[in-house]
């Protein structure tokens, strides 16, 4: 399931542009081509999942950041020919954030796959035996 929906894409970029981008073969179209839109959103989601190795997939909840990244990446995929500068910049920014998520410098606020389970109760402490204590320093 994609991290963003067609409706969210339309809200972010407008209906007119969405119709235009999903109907490059048919400029006279007056409706969104849902097949093209779904393909772009699924492709963006697959790319994002490749960077989420530290998290257990599928995610129980989708953070707003991932929705935003999915929309920007899908918009880039739907772009025409030379890719406009602002679209390319948003795509590059999204890719930078995905690399930060993968490295752990940008956190999603979700439990990671390798995170130990948190148990309730009193804290436990362990430490090695003290090197210098009253017995070892006797006579000094």
Coordinates of N, CA and C in Angstrom, one line a residue, residues 2 4 9 21-22 33-47 70-79:
X2 N 0.6 2.2 -0.9 CA 1.5 3.4 -1.0 C 1.3 4.3 0.3
X4 N 1.2 7.5 0.2 CA 0.3 8.6 -0.1 C -0.8 8.1 -1.1
X9 N -2.2 13.5 -3.3 CA -1.5 14.1 -4.4 C -2.2 15.3 -5.0
X21 N -0.4 15.5 -15.7 CA 0.8 14.6 -15.5 C 0.4 13.2 -15.7
X22 N -0.8 12.8 -15.4 CA -1.2 11.4 -15.6 C -1.8 11.1 -17.0
X33 N -5.8 9.8 -14.6 CA -5.6 8.4 -15.0 C -5.1 7.7 -13.7
X34 N -6.0 7.0 -13.0 CA -5.6 6.4 -11.8 C -4.6 5.3 -11.9
X35 N -4.5 4.7 -13.0 CA -3.5 3.6 -13.3 C -2.1 4.2 -13.2
X36 N -1.9 5.3 -13.9 CA -0.6 6.0 -14.0 C -0.3 6.6 -12.6
X37 N -1.3 7.1 -11.9 CA -1.0 7.7 -10.6 C -0.6 6.6 -9.6
X38 N -1.4 5.5 -9.6 CA -1.0 4.4 -8.7 C 0.4 3.8 -9.0
X39 N 0.7 3.7 -10.2 CA 2.1 3.3 -10.6 C 3.1 4.2 -10.0
X40 N 3.0 5.5 -10.1 CA 3.9 6.5 -9.6 C 4.0 6.4 -8.1
X41 N 2.9 6.3 -7.4 CA 2.8 6.3 -5.9 C 3.4 4.9 -5.4
X42 N 3.2 3.8 -6.1 CA 3.7 2.5 -5.7 C 5.2 2.5 -5.9
X43 N 5.7 3.1 -7.0 CA 7.1 3.2 -7.3 C 7.8 4.0 -6.3
X44 N 7.2 5.1 -5.9 CA 7.8 6.0 -4.8 C 7.9 5.2 -3.5
X45 N 6.8 4.5 -3.2 CA 6.7 3.8 -1.9 C 7.8 2.7 -1.9
X46 N 8.0 2.0 -3.0 CA 9.0 1.0 -3.1 C 10.4 1.5 -2.9
X47 N 10.7 2.7 -3.5 CA 12.0 3.4 -3.3 C 12.1 3.7 -1.8
X70 N 6.9 10.7 -0.3 CA 6.2 9.9 -1.3 C 5.6 10.8 -2.4
X71 N 4.9 11.8 -2.0 CA 4.3 12.8 -2.9 C 5.4 13.5 -3.8
X72 N 6.5 13.9 -3.2 CA 7.5 14.6 -3.9 C 8.2 13.6 -4.9
X73 N 8.4 12.4 -4.5 CA 9.1 11.4 -5.4 C 8.1 11.1 -6.6
X74 N 6.9 10.8 -6.2 CA 5.9 10.5 -7.3 C 5.7 11.6 -8.3
X75 N 5.7 12.9 -7.8 CA 5.7 14.1 -8.6 C 6.8 14.1 -9.6
X76 N 8.0 13.7 -9.1 CA 9.2 13.7 -9.9 C 9.1 12.6 -11.0
X77 N 8.6 11.4 -10.6 CA 8.4 10.3 -11.6 C 7.3 10.7 -12.7
X78 N 6.4 11.5 -12.3 CA 5.3 11.9 -13.3 C 5.7 13.1 -14.1
X79 N 6.9 13.7 -13.8 CA 7.3 14.9 -14.5 C 7.5 14.6 -16.0

